XYZ file of C-alpha atoms in Angstrom:
436
model
C -124.461 -43.119 -191.499
C -123.128 -40.227 -193.610
C -120.149 -38.191 -191.185
C -119.277 -34.726 -191.069
C -122.463 -33.505 -192.512
C -125.166 -31.396 -191.506
C -128.948 -31.486 -192.770
C -131.363 -28.165 -191.651
C -134.993 -28.798 -192.659
C -137.122 -26.037 -193.233
C -140.566 -25.047 -191.965
C -142.229 -25.763 -195.357
C -141.864 -29.411 -195.483
C -140.364 -31.254 -192.648
C -141.962 -34.963 -193.225
C -139.621 -34.697 -195.967
C -136.678 -33.644 -194.178
C -137.113 -36.635 -191.879
C -137.381 -39.172 -194.660
C -134.008 -37.825 -196.048
C -132.105 -37.795 -192.265
C -133.641 -41.092 -192.031
C -131.927 -42.407 -195.522
C -128.472 -41.053 -194.566
C -128.867 -42.191 -190.997
C -128.925 -38.900 -189.144
C -130.660 -36.962 -186.727
C -131.783 -33.522 -188.077
C -130.013 -30.486 -187.044
C -131.213 -28.678 -184.064
C -132.684 -25.152 -185.799
C -135.054 -22.232 -184.024
C -137.237 -20.993 -186.827
C -139.760 -18.567 -185.890
C -141.159 -15.218 -186.652
C -141.317 -12.326 -184.586
C -144.496 -10.617 -184.080
C -144.359 -8.324 -186.859
C -144.192 -11.109 -188.942
C -139.907 -11.158 -189.738
C -137.976 -14.080 -189.718
C -135.772 -15.669 -187.005
C -132.867 -18.142 -187.730
C -131.102 -19.867 -184.464
C -129.043 -22.851 -185.492
C -127.987 -24.533 -181.757
C -125.346 -26.613 -183.160
C -122.117 -25.904 -185.097
C -121.890 -26.067 -188.175
C -118.207 -24.977 -188.322
C -115.907 -26.680 -191.454
C -118.751 -29.207 -192.189
C -121.048 -29.483 -195.718
C -124.728 -28.307 -194.918
C -127.408 -28.979 -196.818
C -130.878 -26.367 -196.259
C -133.911 -28.581 -197.393
C -136.514 -25.830 -198.451
C -139.270 -26.765 -201.021
C -141.245 -23.473 -202.702
C -144.866 -24.505 -201.093
C -147.885 -22.258 -200.663
C -146.331 -19.854 -198.246
C -143.478 -19.275 -201.186
C -142.508 -16.106 -200.026
C -141.898 -16.851 -196.181
C -140.088 -19.994 -197.376
C -137.535 -18.514 -199.774
C -136.912 -15.657 -196.974
C -136.578 -18.570 -194.910
C -133.760 -20.032 -196.719
C -132.308 -17.194 -197.175
C -131.615 -16.207 -194.073
C -130.527 -20.133 -193.129
C -128.148 -19.792 -196.170
C -126.267 -16.670 -194.727
C -126.634 -18.030 -190.986
C -124.716 -21.098 -191.824
C -122.065 -18.667 -193.946
C -121.483 -16.521 -190.906
C -120.973 -19.713 -188.990
C -118.311 -21.057 -191.057
C -120.192 -23.579 -192.849
C -117.096 -25.262 -195.069
C -120.176 -25.536 -197.986
C -124.013 -24.575 -198.235
C -126.460 -26.801 -200.417
C -129.940 -25.389 -200.989
C -131.518 -28.344 -201.714
C -135.087 -27.087 -202.935
C -136.976 -30.135 -204.246
C -139.835 -27.483 -205.973
C -137.858 -24.322 -207.032
C -139.562 -21.259 -206.462
C -140.073 -18.546 -209.012
C -139.239 -21.051 -211.728
C -142.130 -20.372 -213.636
C -140.891 -16.730 -213.892
C -137.275 -17.106 -215.658
C -138.645 -15.237 -218.571
C -140.385 -12.328 -220.325
C -144.257 -13.994 -220.656
C -145.154 -15.188 -224.056
C -146.373 -11.354 -226.289
C -148.456 -12.524 -229.219
C -146.418 -9.373 -231.082
C -143.366 -11.024 -230.473
C -141.395 -7.967 -230.452
C -140.346 -6.375 -226.900
C -140.644 -3.345 -228.445
C -143.668 -1.505 -229.093
C -144.014 0.279 -232.840
C -145.280 3.768 -232.625
C -148.933 4.079 -233.608
C -147.150 7.409 -235.928
C -144.654 5.524 -237.745
C -144.029 5.509 -241.649
C -147.195 8.019 -241.162
C -146.549 11.223 -243.949
C -145.734 14.229 -241.759
C -144.132 12.523 -238.714
C -140.386 13.925 -240.209
C -139.595 10.192 -241.289
C -139.790 7.589 -243.577
C -137.735 4.443 -245.089
C -137.412 7.059 -248.565
C -136.323 10.243 -246.300
C -132.538 11.029 -246.546
C -130.242 10.885 -243.670
C -128.536 14.128 -242.412
C -125.038 13.170 -242.306
C -123.964 15.295 -245.643
C -122.609 13.095 -249.189
C -121.580 13.650 -252.099
C -123.922 15.955 -254.178
C -125.140 17.595 -251.541
C -124.977 20.500 -249.651
C -123.146 20.820 -246.435
C -125.421 21.826 -243.013
C -124.580 25.092 -241.120
C -121.879 24.198 -238.346
C -120.538 26.255 -235.161
C -117.119 27.140 -237.062
C -119.674 28.837 -240.093
C -122.447 30.145 -237.775
C -120.490 31.657 -235.226
C -121.472 35.083 -235.440
C -125.177 33.870 -235.387
C -124.477 31.511 -232.256
C -123.483 34.691 -230.690
C -126.345 37.155 -231.140
C -128.838 34.534 -230.298
C -127.413 33.786 -226.860
C -126.701 37.210 -226.545
C -130.390 37.218 -226.860
C -131.427 34.700 -224.844
C -129.172 35.898 -221.886
C -131.488 39.527 -222.371
C -134.945 37.711 -222.344
C -133.848 35.649 -219.369
C -133.595 38.676 -216.893
C -136.034 41.554 -216.762
C -136.066 44.205 -214.340
C -132.897 42.862 -212.778
C -134.573 39.428 -212.025
C -134.632 36.071 -213.898
C -138.148 35.657 -215.480
C -138.587 31.500 -216.511
C -139.493 31.289 -220.010
C -141.503 29.010 -221.834
C -140.092 26.935 -224.568
C -142.094 27.967 -227.649
C -140.999 24.818 -229.973
C -141.265 22.390 -227.201
C -144.999 21.338 -225.269
C -144.933 20.317 -221.812
C -144.530 16.627 -221.594
C -147.735 14.538 -220.389
C -146.346 11.347 -220.630
C -144.885 10.747 -216.891
C -147.003 10.890 -213.931
C -144.468 13.190 -212.432
C -144.968 16.205 -215.116
C -148.785 15.610 -215.144
C -148.370 16.301 -211.713
C -146.714 19.049 -211.463
C -148.847 20.155 -214.616
C -152.187 19.586 -212.344
C -150.896 21.148 -209.404
C -150.075 24.419 -211.452
C -153.462 24.630 -212.603
C -155.989 23.345 -210.135
C -157.950 26.071 -208.483
C -158.688 26.805 -205.062
C -162.163 27.327 -203.993
C -163.090 28.411 -200.279
C -159.283 28.202 -199.602
C -159.174 24.391 -200.445
C -157.483 22.729 -203.748
C -159.783 21.394 -206.015
C -157.957 17.865 -205.253
C -160.552 15.776 -207.234
C -159.745 17.274 -210.278
C -156.109 16.875 -209.326
C -156.801 13.066 -208.963
C -159.162 12.491 -211.732
C -156.149 13.355 -213.803
C -153.795 11.178 -212.093
C -155.914 8.391 -212.162
C -157.076 9.027 -216.121
C -153.198 8.548 -217.122
C -152.127 6.908 -220.467
C -148.910 6.209 -221.728
C -147.829 7.782 -225.223
C -148.468 5.086 -228.492
C -144.792 3.033 -228.299
C -144.823 3.066 -224.408
C -143.251 -0.712 -223.617
C -144.451 -2.164 -219.917
C -141.623 -3.674 -218.604
C -142.012 -6.984 -216.640
C -139.662 -7.877 -214.023
C -137.836 -10.925 -214.621
C -138.051 -12.618 -210.732
C -135.992 -15.890 -212.087
C -132.499 -14.013 -212.128
C -133.151 -11.997 -209.193
C -134.469 -14.907 -206.961
C -130.637 -16.474 -208.746
C -128.841 -13.616 -207.179
C -130.732 -13.677 -203.745
C -129.664 -17.015 -203.529
C -125.847 -16.562 -204.635
C -125.720 -13.572 -203.002
C -127.073 -15.114 -199.537
C -123.929 -17.516 -199.446
C -125.365 -20.963 -201.379
C -122.696 -22.979 -202.866
C -124.571 -25.447 -204.672
C -128.334 -25.966 -205.350
C -129.891 -29.161 -206.318
C -133.486 -29.336 -207.464
C -135.725 -31.163 -209.566
C -137.693 -30.755 -212.576
C -137.591 -26.974 -213.310
C -140.067 -25.720 -215.046
C -138.072 -24.226 -217.612
C -134.835 -25.718 -217.838
C -132.980 -22.473 -218.888
C -133.311 -21.379 -215.477
C -129.787 -23.293 -214.396
C -128.203 -20.011 -216.804
C -129.065 -18.009 -214.162
C -126.668 -18.589 -211.773
C -123.237 -19.109 -211.410
C -122.444 -21.934 -208.602
C -123.759 -25.555 -210.270
C -126.954 -26.684 -210.106
C -127.896 -30.218 -210.472
C -131.523 -30.585 -211.669
C -133.034 -33.811 -210.904
C -135.671 -36.123 -212.759
C -138.767 -37.221 -211.317
C -139.467 -39.451 -214.418
C -138.302 -42.430 -213.137
C -140.719 -41.957 -210.379
C -143.523 -41.838 -213.095
C -142.353 -44.245 -215.494
C -141.577 -46.872 -212.654
C -145.708 -46.062 -211.260
C -146.948 -46.697 -214.723
C -145.209 -49.841 -215.261
C -146.292 -51.106 -211.768
C -149.855 -50.086 -211.069
C -151.202 -49.213 -214.793
C -152.896 -52.609 -216.230
C -151.966 -53.232 -219.646
C -150.074 -49.779 -220.079
C -148.335 -50.785 -223.350
C -151.598 -50.112 -225.262
C -152.396 -46.638 -223.219
C -151.866 -43.441 -224.515
C -149.378 -40.286 -222.906
C -150.436 -37.372 -223.433
C -148.958 -33.566 -222.888
C -151.833 -31.269 -221.515
C -150.140 -28.696 -224.159
C -147.275 -27.696 -226.353
C -145.036 -26.858 -223.978
C -144.631 -30.279 -222.338
C -144.446 -32.258 -225.090
C -140.840 -32.837 -224.887
C -141.192 -33.936 -221.333
C -144.161 -36.245 -222.356
C -142.497 -37.707 -225.553
C -139.356 -38.700 -223.860
C -141.221 -41.115 -221.223
C -143.638 -42.510 -224.241
C -140.345 -43.393 -226.192
C -138.531 -44.709 -223.698
C -141.761 -47.270 -222.358
C -142.684 -48.009 -226.198
C -145.949 -46.101 -225.894
C -148.184 -44.064 -228.125
C -148.147 -40.120 -227.632
C -151.078 -37.638 -228.297
C -150.755 -33.590 -227.886
C -153.849 -31.557 -226.434
C -153.025 -28.050 -228.706
C -154.748 -24.436 -227.608
C -156.903 -23.399 -230.593
C -157.646 -19.588 -230.482
C -160.753 -19.638 -232.308
C -164.297 -22.153 -231.965
C -163.510 -25.179 -233.604
C -167.566 -25.108 -233.819
C -170.268 -22.408 -233.214
C -172.019 -24.440 -230.640
C -169.192 -25.844 -228.668
C -167.552 -22.683 -226.400
C -166.845 -24.948 -223.521
C -163.620 -26.795 -225.260
C -163.261 -24.242 -228.139
C -159.777 -23.817 -227.490
C -158.802 -27.130 -226.558
C -158.347 -29.468 -229.482
C -156.399 -33.417 -229.729
C -154.096 -34.338 -231.538
C -153.863 -37.798 -231.930
C -156.429 -41.020 -230.992
C -157.644 -42.160 -227.712
C -160.807 -43.653 -228.080
C -161.292 -46.448 -225.491
C -157.872 -46.438 -224.501
C -156.445 -45.582 -221.521
C -155.046 -41.853 -221.148
C -152.286 -40.676 -218.885
C -151.675 -36.826 -218.824
C -147.936 -36.087 -218.268
C -147.074 -32.370 -216.655
C -144.304 -31.096 -214.508
C -146.577 -28.599 -212.115
C -150.306 -28.106 -211.383
C -151.252 -24.949 -209.218
C -154.855 -24.297 -210.025
C -155.051 -27.520 -211.844
C -157.043 -25.791 -214.666
C -155.220 -26.894 -217.228
C -155.010 -31.113 -216.505
C -158.874 -30.955 -215.531
C -159.774 -29.305 -219.041
C -157.904 -32.146 -220.543
C -159.456 -34.308 -219.086
C -162.652 -33.275 -220.046
C -161.675 -33.235 -223.287
C -160.312 -36.923 -223.578
C -163.652 -38.076 -222.070
C -165.745 -36.297 -224.762
C -163.177 -38.135 -227.285
C -163.654 -41.573 -225.773
C -160.971 -42.045 -223.615
C -162.100 -45.254 -221.308
C -159.726 -43.825 -218.298
C -157.729 -40.867 -217.366
C -154.461 -40.513 -215.305
C -152.766 -37.528 -214.316
C -149.211 -37.735 -213.490
C -146.924 -34.465 -212.346
C -144.453 -33.791 -210.104
C -145.473 -30.894 -208.355
C -148.445 -31.020 -206.580
C -148.875 -27.385 -205.341
C -152.752 -27.603 -205.811
C -153.445 -24.265 -204.329
C -156.696 -22.580 -204.214
C -159.980 -24.654 -205.219
C -158.032 -27.094 -206.838
C -158.589 -30.318 -205.058
C -162.529 -29.347 -205.518
C -161.927 -29.147 -208.960
C -160.096 -32.565 -209.091
C -162.902 -33.915 -206.898
C -165.381 -32.899 -209.472
C -163.440 -33.598 -212.559
C -163.466 -36.523 -215.151
C -160.204 -37.260 -213.857
C -159.817 -41.018 -212.385
C -156.458 -40.802 -210.801
C -153.930 -38.228 -209.731
C -150.560 -38.755 -209.059
C -147.951 -36.407 -207.628
C -144.569 -36.690 -206.018
C -144.375 -35.127 -202.229
C -141.787 -32.418 -203.344
C -144.215 -30.346 -201.397
C -146.177 -31.402 -198.508
C -149.286 -33.087 -199.363
C -150.653 -34.027 -195.998
C -153.377 -31.755 -196.042
C -154.501 -32.650 -199.629
C -154.646 -36.579 -199.364
C -157.421 -35.930 -196.764
C -159.675 -33.502 -199.302
C -159.170 -35.836 -202.224
C -160.044 -39.743 -202.335
C -158.484 -39.431 -206.005
C -154.912 -38.409 -205.259
C -152.026 -40.306 -204.980
C -148.360 -39.455 -203.612
C -144.828 -40.829 -204.971
C -142.108 -40.403 -202.388
C -139.189 -38.606 -203.581
C -136.885 -38.290 -200.334
C -134.108 -41.602 -201.217
C -133.596 -39.328 -204.702
C -132.395 -36.475 -202.946
C -131.221 -38.095 -199.816
C -129.101 -40.071 -202.494
C -127.942 -37.140 -204.547
C -127.098 -35.670 -201.087
C -124.719 -37.995 -200.277
C -122.950 -38.284 -203.880
C -122.455 -34.889 -203.656
C -121.159 -34.805 -199.584
C -118.755 -37.802 -201.362
C -117.549 -36.215 -204.935
C -119.386 -38.806 -206.755
C -120.748 -38.642 -209.897
C -124.791 -38.070 -209.729
C -125.161 -38.678 -213.333
C -126.289 -42.092 -212.689
C -129.901 -39.982 -210.989
C -130.539 -38.349 -214.631
C -131.231 -41.673 -216.090
C -134.683 -42.710 -216.793
C -134.873 -45.100 -219.900
């Protein structure tokens, strides 16, 4: 039994919370988690957490926004109640797929203007900079043209006042801006006509809806990863424990310690115990992004490795369904094991299974750490060429198990319980990172 520790379970995965508490030998904390009629989250801690080590277990499941807000409020409530340390245990980290700017074929973050490099736009690579240099006359400055400047200012003042009242003048050299919606609205409102006492709103709205940014405009994409990291830190979290982050660079967004546990030992153990003649099977990565993850398991177990590459051009004119995917490796008459960290819609693994079957694979297993399986993912798996889908219970799988006979769930509660015990006693958790 671990003393001076409080484990609070969120509403996202109560079964996992109970499993962790059973391993630690303590009961879950008495907490009231509810919602108001408007949808606001209410958190009430019904026992003392003063000077105690608090662990809040909340996974990012289907209702990820509600779970995240509930976690933030619970962390703040514990800090307000004078908790000694608050650790957020997130088996599936929310917004872990939005840690960076999405991939862009152009590569560069800035868009090149369509007028760049064309004659007459005022700049080319051969243009001479305006800075004076030897052999070139100096340009006129304020000191050299004081008289002209004073005359220009006096003339401008006379033009601004006509008959004693100021009159706005349109600058002849500056055309009205039309690259923002605000300027478009103001310009259209001035030009809108009034018919029978009513403004022509349809004309105004049509022009606003037809707004197009000028060439060179950069459409910025929000990076939610850094925002979630800041929210957890500002709420009062002192430590983060999670498993198989979709992007390992996410840990760099935090100013607090982050322990990213591995789900690979569980997957490796399943392969050894449940797949017959696994030494002759082939580990397959469904995309290039997960190649490092799959090769780590293949190398540690002495198995062969194959990769599914997403090719943008079709390999055959008549083959349209698998035109964007091609297999690198030999899987004919062999058992194949797809390794991935996350399955949301399951589109990637089901398409990969279809390609593997087409290439002659005898059986196709899919081993995934986080099985979100949202939308019609279960129906897609049932109708796919997959023989077995193995996921962990980092997300609640009770409903998925009832609907999918191909699904099998691995328990991760003991992994997080051991991590909590070691962190609480100040022991090293490096043993949990070893998967070889």
